XYZ file of C-alpha atoms in Angstrom:
591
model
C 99.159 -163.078 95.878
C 97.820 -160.612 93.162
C 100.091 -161.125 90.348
C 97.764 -161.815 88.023
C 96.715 -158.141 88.380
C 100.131 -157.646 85.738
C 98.340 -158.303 82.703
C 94.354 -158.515 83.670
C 92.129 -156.286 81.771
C 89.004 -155.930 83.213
C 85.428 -155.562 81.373
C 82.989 -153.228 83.472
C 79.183 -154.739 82.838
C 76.291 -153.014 83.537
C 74.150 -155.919 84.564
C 70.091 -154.186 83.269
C 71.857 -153.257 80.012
C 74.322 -156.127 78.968
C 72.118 -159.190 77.956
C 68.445 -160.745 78.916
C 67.583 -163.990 79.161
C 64.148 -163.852 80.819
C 62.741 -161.282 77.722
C 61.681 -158.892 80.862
C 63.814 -156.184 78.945
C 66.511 -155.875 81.533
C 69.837 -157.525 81.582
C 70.061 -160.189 84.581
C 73.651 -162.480 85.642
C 72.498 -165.327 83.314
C 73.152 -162.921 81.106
C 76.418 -162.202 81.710
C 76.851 -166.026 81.840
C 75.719 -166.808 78.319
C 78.469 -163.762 77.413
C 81.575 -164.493 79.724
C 83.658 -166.503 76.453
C 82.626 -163.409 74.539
C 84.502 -161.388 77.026
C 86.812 -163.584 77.255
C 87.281 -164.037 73.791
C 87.762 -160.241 73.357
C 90.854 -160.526 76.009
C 89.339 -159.155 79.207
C 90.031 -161.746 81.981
C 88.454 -159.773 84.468
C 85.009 -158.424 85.229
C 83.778 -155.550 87.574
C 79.612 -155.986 87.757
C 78.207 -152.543 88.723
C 76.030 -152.680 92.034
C 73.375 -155.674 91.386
C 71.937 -155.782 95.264
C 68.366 -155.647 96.362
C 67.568 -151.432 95.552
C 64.411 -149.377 95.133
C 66.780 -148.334 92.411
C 66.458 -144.787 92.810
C 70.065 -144.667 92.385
C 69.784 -147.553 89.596
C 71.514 -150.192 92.938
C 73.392 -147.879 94.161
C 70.816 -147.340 96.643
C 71.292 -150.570 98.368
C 68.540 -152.048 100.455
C 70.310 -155.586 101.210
C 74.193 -156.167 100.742
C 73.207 -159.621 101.222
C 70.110 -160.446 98.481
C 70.470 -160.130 94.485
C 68.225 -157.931 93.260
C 64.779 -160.090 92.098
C 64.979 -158.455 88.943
C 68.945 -159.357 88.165
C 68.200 -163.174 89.890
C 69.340 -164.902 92.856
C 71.936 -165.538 94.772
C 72.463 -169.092 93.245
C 72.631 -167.185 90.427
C 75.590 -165.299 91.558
C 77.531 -168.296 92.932
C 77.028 -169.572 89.345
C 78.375 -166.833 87.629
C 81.548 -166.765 90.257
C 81.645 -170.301 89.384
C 81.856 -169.981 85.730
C 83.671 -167.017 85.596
C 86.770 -168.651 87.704
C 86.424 -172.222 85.028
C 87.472 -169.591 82.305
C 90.590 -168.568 84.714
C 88.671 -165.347 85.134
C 88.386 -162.915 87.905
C 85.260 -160.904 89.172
C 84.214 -158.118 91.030
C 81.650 -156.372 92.616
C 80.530 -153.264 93.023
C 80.177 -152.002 96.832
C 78.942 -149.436 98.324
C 79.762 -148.992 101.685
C 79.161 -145.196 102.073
C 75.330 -145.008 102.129
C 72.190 -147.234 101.876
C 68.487 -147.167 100.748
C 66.492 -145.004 103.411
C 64.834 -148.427 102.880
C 67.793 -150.850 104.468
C 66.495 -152.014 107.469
C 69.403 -150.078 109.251
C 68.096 -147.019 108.697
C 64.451 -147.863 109.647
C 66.060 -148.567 112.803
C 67.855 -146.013 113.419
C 65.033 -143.305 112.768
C 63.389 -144.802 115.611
C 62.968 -142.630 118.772
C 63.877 -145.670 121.444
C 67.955 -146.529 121.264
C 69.091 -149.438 119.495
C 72.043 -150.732 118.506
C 71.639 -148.824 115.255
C 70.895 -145.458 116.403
C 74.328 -144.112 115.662
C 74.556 -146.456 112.617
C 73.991 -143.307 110.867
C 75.492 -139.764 110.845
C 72.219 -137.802 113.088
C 72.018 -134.201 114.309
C 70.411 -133.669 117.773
C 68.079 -131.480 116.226
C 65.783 -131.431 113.184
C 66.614 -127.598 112.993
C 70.457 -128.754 112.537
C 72.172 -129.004 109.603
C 74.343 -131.843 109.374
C 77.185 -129.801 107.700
C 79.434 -130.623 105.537
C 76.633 -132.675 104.399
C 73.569 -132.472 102.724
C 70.684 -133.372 105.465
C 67.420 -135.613 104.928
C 64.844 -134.656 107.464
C 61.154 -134.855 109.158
C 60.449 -138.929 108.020
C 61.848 -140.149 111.363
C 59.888 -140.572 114.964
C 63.170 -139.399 116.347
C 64.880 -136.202 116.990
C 67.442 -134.710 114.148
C 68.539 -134.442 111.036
C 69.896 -137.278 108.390
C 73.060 -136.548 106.836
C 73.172 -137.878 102.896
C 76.150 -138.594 101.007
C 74.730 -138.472 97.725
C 70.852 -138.228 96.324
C 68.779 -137.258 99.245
C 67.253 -140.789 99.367
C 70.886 -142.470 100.805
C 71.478 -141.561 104.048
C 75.527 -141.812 104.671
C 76.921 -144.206 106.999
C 78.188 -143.218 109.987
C 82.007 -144.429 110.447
C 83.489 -140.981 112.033
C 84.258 -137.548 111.909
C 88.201 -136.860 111.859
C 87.472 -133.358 113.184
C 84.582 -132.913 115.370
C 83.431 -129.964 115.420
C 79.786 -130.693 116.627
C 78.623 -132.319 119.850
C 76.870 -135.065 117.788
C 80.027 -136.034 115.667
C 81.452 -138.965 116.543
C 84.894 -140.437 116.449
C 86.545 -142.675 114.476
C 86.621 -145.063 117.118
C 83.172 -144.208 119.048
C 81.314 -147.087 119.160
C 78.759 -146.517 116.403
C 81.610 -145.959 113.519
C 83.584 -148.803 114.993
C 80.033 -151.381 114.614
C 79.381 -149.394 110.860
C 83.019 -150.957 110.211
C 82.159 -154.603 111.094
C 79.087 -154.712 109.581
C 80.705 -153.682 105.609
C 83.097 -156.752 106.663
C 80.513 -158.823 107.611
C 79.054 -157.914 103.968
C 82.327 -158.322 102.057
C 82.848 -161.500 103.934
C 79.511 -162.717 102.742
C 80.612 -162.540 99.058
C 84.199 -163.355 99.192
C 83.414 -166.541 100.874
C 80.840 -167.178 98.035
C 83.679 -166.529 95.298
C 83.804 -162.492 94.565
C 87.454 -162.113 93.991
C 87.467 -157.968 94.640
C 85.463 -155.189 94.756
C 85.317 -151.776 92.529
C 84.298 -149.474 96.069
C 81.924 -146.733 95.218
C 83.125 -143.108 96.701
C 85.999 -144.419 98.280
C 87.093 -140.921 99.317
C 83.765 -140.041 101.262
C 84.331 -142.520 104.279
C 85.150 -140.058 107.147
C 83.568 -136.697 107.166
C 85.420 -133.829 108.277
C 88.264 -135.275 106.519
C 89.875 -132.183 105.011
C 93.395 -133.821 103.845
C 91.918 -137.310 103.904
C 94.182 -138.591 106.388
C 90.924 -140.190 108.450
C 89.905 -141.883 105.203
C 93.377 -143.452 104.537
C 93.839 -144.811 108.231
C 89.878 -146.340 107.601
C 90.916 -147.826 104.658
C 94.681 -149.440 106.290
C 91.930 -151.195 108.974
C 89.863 -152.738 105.837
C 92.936 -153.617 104.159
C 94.564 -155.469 107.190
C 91.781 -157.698 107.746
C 91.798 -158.459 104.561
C 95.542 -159.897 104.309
C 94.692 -161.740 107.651
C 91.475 -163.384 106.092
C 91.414 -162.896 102.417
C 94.524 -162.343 101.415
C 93.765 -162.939 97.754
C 91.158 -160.244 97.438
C 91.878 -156.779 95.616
C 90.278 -153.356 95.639
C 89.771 -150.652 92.779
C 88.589 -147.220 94.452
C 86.368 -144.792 93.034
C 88.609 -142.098 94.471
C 90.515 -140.397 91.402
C 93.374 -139.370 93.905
C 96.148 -142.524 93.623
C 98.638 -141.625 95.853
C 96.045 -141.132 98.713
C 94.060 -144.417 97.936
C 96.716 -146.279 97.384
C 98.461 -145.277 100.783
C 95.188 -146.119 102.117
C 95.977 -149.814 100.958
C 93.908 -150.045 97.807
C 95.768 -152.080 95.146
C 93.935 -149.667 92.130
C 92.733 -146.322 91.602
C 91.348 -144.593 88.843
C 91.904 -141.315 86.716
C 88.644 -139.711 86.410
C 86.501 -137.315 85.009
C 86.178 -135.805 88.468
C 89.256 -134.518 90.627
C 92.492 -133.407 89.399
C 93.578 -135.594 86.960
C 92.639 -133.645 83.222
C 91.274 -137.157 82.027
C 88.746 -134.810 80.499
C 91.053 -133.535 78.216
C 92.110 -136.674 76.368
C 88.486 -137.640 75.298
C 85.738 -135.708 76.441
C 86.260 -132.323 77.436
C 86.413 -128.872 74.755
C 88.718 -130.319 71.752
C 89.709 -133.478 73.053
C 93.999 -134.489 72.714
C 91.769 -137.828 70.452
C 90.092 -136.094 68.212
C 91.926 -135.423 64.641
C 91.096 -132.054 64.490
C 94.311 -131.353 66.253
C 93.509 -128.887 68.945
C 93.818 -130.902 71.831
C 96.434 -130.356 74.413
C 97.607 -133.695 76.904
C 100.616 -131.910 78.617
C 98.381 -131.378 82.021
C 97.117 -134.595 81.731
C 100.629 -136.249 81.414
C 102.397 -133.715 83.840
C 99.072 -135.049 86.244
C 100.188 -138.219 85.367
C 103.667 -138.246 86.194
C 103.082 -136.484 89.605
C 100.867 -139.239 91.009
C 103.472 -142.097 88.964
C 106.078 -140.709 91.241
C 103.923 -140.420 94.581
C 102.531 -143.958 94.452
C 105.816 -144.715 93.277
C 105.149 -148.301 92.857
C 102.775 -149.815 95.493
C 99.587 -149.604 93.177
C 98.125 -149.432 89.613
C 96.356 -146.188 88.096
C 93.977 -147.057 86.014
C 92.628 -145.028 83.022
C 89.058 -146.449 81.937
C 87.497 -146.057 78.659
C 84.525 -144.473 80.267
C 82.026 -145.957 82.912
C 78.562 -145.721 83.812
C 79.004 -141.920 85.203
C 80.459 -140.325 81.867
C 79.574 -139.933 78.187
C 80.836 -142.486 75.902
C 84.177 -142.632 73.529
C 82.242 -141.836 70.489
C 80.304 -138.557 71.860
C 83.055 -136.695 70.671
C 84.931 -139.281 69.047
C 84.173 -141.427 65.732
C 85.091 -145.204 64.749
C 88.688 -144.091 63.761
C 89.603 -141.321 66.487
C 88.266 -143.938 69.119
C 90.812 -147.049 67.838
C 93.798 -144.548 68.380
C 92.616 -144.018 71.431
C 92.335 -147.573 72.568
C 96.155 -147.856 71.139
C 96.682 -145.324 74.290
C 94.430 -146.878 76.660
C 96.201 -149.901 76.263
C 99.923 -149.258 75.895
C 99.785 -147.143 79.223
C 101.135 -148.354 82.366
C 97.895 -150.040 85.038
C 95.272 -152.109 84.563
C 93.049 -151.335 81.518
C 89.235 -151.278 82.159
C 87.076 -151.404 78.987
C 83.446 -150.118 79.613
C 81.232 -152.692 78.142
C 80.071 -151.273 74.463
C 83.149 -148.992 74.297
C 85.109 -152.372 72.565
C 82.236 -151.580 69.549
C 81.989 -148.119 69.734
C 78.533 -148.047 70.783
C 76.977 -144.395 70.383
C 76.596 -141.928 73.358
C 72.353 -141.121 73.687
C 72.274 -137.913 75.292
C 68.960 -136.812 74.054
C 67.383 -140.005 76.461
C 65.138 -138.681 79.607
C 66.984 -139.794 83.378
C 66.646 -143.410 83.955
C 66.833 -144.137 88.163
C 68.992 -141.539 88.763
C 71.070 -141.014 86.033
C 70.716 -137.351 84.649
C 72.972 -136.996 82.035
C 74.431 -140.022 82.243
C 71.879 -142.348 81.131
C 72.544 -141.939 77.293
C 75.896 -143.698 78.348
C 73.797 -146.823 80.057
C 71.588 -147.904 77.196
C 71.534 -152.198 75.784
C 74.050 -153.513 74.891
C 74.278 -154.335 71.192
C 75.001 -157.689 70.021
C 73.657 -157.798 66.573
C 71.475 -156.395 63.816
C 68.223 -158.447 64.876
C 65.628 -157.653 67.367
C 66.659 -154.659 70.080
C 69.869 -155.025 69.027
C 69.974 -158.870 70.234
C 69.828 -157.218 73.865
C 65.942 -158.676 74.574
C 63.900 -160.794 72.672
C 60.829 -158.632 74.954
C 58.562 -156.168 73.863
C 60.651 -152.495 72.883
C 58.073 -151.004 75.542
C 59.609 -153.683 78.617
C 63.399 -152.488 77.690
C 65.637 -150.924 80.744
C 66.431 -148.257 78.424
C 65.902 -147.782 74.450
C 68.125 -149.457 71.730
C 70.335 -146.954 69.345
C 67.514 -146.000 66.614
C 70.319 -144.954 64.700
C 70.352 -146.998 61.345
C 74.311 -146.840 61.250
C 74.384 -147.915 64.820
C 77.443 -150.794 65.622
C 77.508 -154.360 66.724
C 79.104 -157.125 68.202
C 78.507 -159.442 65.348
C 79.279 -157.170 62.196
C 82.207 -155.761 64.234
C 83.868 -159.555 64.857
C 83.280 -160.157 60.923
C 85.085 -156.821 60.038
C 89.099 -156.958 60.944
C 89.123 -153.375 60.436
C 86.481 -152.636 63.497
C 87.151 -151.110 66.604
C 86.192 -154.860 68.027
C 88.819 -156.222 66.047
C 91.649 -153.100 67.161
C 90.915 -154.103 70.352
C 91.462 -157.537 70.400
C 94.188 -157.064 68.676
C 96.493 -154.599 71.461
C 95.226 -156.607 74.451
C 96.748 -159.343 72.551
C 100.155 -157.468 71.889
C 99.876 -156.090 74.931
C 100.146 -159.620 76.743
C 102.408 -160.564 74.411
C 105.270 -157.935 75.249
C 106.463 -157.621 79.027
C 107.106 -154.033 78.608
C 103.710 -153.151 77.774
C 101.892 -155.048 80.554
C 100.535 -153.163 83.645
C 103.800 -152.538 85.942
C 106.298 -152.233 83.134
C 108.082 -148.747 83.694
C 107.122 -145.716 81.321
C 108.887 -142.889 80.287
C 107.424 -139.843 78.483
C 109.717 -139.088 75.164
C 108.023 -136.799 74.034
C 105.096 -134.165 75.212
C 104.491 -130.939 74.260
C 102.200 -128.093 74.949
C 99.145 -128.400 72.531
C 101.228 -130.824 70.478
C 101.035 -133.875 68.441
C 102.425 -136.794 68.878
C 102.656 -137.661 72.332
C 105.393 -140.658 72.212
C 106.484 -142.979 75.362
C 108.783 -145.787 76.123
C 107.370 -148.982 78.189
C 109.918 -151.331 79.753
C 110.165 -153.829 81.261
C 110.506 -154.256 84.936
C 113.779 -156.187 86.531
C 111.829 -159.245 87.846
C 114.778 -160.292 90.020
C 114.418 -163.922 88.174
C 111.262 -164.119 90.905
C 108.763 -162.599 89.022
C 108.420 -159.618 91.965
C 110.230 -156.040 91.544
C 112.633 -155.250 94.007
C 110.626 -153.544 96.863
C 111.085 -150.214 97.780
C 113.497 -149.430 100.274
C 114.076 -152.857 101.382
C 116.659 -154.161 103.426
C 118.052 -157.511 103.620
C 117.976 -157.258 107.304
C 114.493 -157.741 109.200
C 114.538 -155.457 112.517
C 111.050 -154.151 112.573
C 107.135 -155.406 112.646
C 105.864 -151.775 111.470
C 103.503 -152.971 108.716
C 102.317 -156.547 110.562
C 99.451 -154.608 111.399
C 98.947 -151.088 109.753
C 98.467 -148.206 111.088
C 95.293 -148.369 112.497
C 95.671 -147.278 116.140
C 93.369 -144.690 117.350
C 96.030 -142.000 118.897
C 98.106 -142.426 115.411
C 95.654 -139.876 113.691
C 96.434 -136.834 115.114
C 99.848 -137.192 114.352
C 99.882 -139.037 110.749
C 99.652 -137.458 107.576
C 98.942 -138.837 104.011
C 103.009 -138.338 103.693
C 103.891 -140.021 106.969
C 101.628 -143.133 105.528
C 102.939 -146.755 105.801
C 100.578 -148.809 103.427
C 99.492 -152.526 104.121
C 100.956 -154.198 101.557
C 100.359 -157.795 99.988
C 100.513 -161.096 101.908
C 104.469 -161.192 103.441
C 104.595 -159.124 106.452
C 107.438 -156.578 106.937
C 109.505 -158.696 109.422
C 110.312 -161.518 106.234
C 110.811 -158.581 103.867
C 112.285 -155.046 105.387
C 113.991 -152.844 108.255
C 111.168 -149.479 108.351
C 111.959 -146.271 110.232
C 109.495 -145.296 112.612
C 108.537 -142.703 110.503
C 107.550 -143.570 107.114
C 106.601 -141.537 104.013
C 103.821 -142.741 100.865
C 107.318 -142.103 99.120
C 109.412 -144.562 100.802
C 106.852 -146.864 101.781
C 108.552 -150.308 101.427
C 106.236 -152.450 99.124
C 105.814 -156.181 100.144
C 104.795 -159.113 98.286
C 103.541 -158.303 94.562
C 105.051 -154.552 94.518
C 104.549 -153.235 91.028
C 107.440 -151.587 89.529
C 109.885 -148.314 90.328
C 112.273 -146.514 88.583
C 115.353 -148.282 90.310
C 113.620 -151.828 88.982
C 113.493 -151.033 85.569
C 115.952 -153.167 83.428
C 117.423 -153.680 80.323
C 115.146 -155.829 79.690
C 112.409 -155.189 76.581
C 111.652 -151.773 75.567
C 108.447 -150.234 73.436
C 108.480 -146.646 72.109
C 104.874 -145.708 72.066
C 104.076 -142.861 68.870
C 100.529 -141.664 68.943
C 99.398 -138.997 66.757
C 95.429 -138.894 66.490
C 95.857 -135.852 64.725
C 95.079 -135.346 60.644
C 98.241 -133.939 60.403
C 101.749 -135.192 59.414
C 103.795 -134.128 62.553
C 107.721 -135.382 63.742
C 109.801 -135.208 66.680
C 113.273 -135.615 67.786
C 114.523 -138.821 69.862
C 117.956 -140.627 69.905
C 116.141 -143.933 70.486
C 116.293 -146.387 66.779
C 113.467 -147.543 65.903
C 113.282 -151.240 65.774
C 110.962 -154.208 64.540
C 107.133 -152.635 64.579
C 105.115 -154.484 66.685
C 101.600 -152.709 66.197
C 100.547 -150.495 63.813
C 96.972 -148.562 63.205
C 97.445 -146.521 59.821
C 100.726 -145.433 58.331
C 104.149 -146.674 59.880
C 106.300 -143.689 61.214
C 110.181 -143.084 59.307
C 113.106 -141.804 60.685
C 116.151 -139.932 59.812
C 119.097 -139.882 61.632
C 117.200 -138.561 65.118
C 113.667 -137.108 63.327
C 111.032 -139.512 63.367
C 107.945 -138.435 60.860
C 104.304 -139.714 61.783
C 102.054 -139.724 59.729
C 98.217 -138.233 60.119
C 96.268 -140.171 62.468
C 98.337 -143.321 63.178
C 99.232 -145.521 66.136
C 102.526 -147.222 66.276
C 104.825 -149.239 68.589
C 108.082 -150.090 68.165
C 110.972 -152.195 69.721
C 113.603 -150.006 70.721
């Protein structure tokens, strides 16, 4: 079961920039040994390692040459079992990055499959017949092969994509779903989750989620791939979760995925709260959140229950908190970050506001987004306490900046962002309506208007610590979901709203009566469901006032404010149904 998913907050790590131990200026997993009680300490009881595989690194790992090897330069795998080891003594949970869309053109896959003779990797990847076709949709890779065709990429030109099926073909060379080659691509990423569960990953953070099956219009290919990779996981690991790199919830989540994030790609507007034009975060005022909370709502309502939505500080692919934000603006954000419904993830350095280095050239394949990957820093001493190595040997440079901030001045200082942080995970595991499947409701949200103000509460555990699943029955008449939908003639006639998701560890017949036809809507929920509307008791309840603005603003509710439970600046009043916040404060109450 995955209830400890109700209250984790993970910590993403990535592994060349968090700590050395070897003084070869990059980060390595000892490192992240010697740190796990800092972690921990923070409140994070969950890690997600970003891709630390044998790579050319051309893609910085995720240009994977061998699932199966730790890169040299990271360790070994000894090393790995170690930190698995370690992290689960500290009642800690880990995962990996994987990357099951593309390789290296270096995996030996590949350099099998450009070769001329057949082998059982020739259709291992998506080919043209000819070197004069273009693999459309995709981008091609051509004339390094003995063999006829082009290469299809799914990313840089360097990662050839993975062949697992076309859900329209439209082409003579586009294979099926359930052609031979797509079927063998399938059981060999099992093979290579297999090979780390069994050593002690608990889950995996899966890189481009989406980008599975090609000629996938309404992703309907994708979610029936991702039902087959779900089901063998509740009949062989049923304790393992997945976090998607998909930014569309109520399609990865039908596809059996336990989280999804809001990103700074897709439809979401998680652009606007920090990052984007005059961010809702910043205290200039100007910000607007009503698309991102309308956005919000939409997807609350389609996954309805059967998942968490995750909104991350940042990651490895974005510019940091404090590029547009400073020390203040980004604790008032973190009171958001962490009062919302779904699993927190904190992007390592965010917890200290480190600062965002745009002006840093591209580091294996980062562009842009390399000023957002730079050493961690743990103190005031040499590089920042990242390396004791030469500055010359280190993955990427150390903040120059003499005002930069630290991990050891910021745990001395209780009015740091460190110390803001560690203090809301901590009221955040201490209240039942703020942890991850408590209910939310939006009091108050205006067009380009401050405060935004919710209520959390908590969800009616049934006295078994599991909501009530959706649409279940206490009779048991059907096997629908024993299996998932993952027979071949079911996708021309399902859609993403005639879904039935896998769901956790009890299979349908001990749990519901399903209609043959079943919508992401009234999907019934099995095992550790997370929360709905009709679950929501009278249990605890948190109003949520945030107003990052420098401003004094006020708004109207009926709800009486009761004993404060957090507070970051001035406490809010009320009279009679007005409540008055003051500039630039953070504040929950019991309601």
């Amino acid at each position: 079961m995955r209830e400890w998913l109700n209250d984790a907050v993970f910590y993403e790590i990535y592994p060349q920039s968090f700590y050395d131990t070897n003084s070869d200026g990059i980060g390595d997993l000892n490192g992240i040994i010697e740190k796990l009680d800092y972690i921990k300490e923070l409140g994070c009881d969950a890690i997600w390692i970003n891709p630390c595989f044998d790579s050319p690194f051309s893609d910085a790992g995720y240009d994977v040459r061998d699932y199966k090897k730790i890169a040299e330069r990271y360790g070994t795998n000894d090393d790995a079992k170690r930190l698995f080891d370690e992290v689960h003594k500290r009642n800690m949970h880990v995962f990996l990055d994987l990357v099951p869309g593309h390789t290296s053109i270096e995996h030996p896959w590949f350099k099998e499959s450009c070769k001329a003779d057949r082998n059982e990797y020739s259709d291992r990847y998506v080919w043209t017949n000819s070197m004069f076709e273009n693999p459309t949709p995709l981008e091609s890779l051509r004339g390094i092969s003995e063999r006829e065709g082009s290469i299809g990429v799914n990313f840089f030109t360097f990662q050839p994509a993975l062949n697992y099926g076309f859900y329209e073909q439209k082409e003579s060379w586009q294979q099926g779903m359930e052609d031979e080659g797509p079927k063998a691509s399938l059981e060999a990423m099992k093979d290579v989750m297999r090979f780390w569960m069994d050593m002690g990953c608990d889950g995996f953070r899966v890189d481009m989620a989406h980008s599975m099956i090609k000629n996938d219009p309404e992703s309907k290919g994708t979610i029936l791939f991702w039902q087959k990779v779900r089901k063998f996981l509740e009949e062989e690991y049923p304790h393992i979760c997945m976090v998607s790199e998909w930014g569309e919830p109520d399609k990865s989540i039908a596809g059996g995925f336990h989280m999804d994030f809001v990103l700074h790609f897709g439809p979401s507007h998680y652009g606007d709260l920090f990052r984007e034009g005059d961010p809702y975060f910043s205290r200039n005022g100007k910000g607007n959140i009503k698309a991102f909370v309308d956005k919000y709502l939409q997807l609350y309502d389609e996954t309805d229950g059967r998942g968490f939505i995750c909104i991350p500080s940042g990651n490895h692919d974005m510019e940091r908190l404090k590029w547009k934000l400073d020390d203040e603006e980004i604790k008032i954000a973190f009171a958001f970050l962490l009062s919302m419904p779904g699993v927190p993830f904190i992007y390592y350095g965010d917890e200290i506001g480190m600062r965002y280095q745009g002006e840093l050239k591209s580091k294996e394949g980062g562009y842009f987004r390399t000023g957002a990957r730079t050493p961690m820093q743990w103190n005031r001493e040499k590089n920042c306490g990242f390396s004791d190595g030469d500055e010359a040997s280190l993955y990427l440079p150390v903040d120059k900046n003499e005002d930069f901030n630290d991990v050891l001045s910021q745990m001395n200082s209780e009015t740091s962002i460190y110390s803001e942080v560690k203090k809301l995970i901590a009221v955040r595991r201490e209240h039942k309506a703020l942890h991850n499947k408590a209910f939310i409701k939006f009091e108050y949200v205006k067009e380009n208007a401050y405060p935004v103000a919710y209520i959390r509460e908590e969800v009616n555990e049934n006295g078994d610590d599991k909501a009530t699943p959706i649409g279940a029955s206490s009779s048991t008449c059907c096997n629908k979901l024993d299996s998932g939908i993952d027979e071949p003639e079911a996708r021309d006639s399902v859609g993403v709203k005639d879904l039935v998701s896998v769901r956790d560890a009890v299979s349908v017949k001990e749990s519901a009566c399903v209609k043959d036809s079943v919508s992401v809507g009234d999907a019934v929920s099995v095992g550790d469901a997370v929360s709905t509307r009709d679950s929501a008791s009278a249990g605890e309840r948190i109003l949520v006032i945030i107003n990052p603005s420098s401003e004094k603003v006020s708004f109207e509710t009926s709800e009486k404010l009761g004993e404060l439970v957090y507070i970051n600046g001035e406490v809010p009043t009320q009279s009679g149904n007005i409540v008055t916040v003051p500039a630039t404060c953070a504040a929950f109450f019991m309601i």
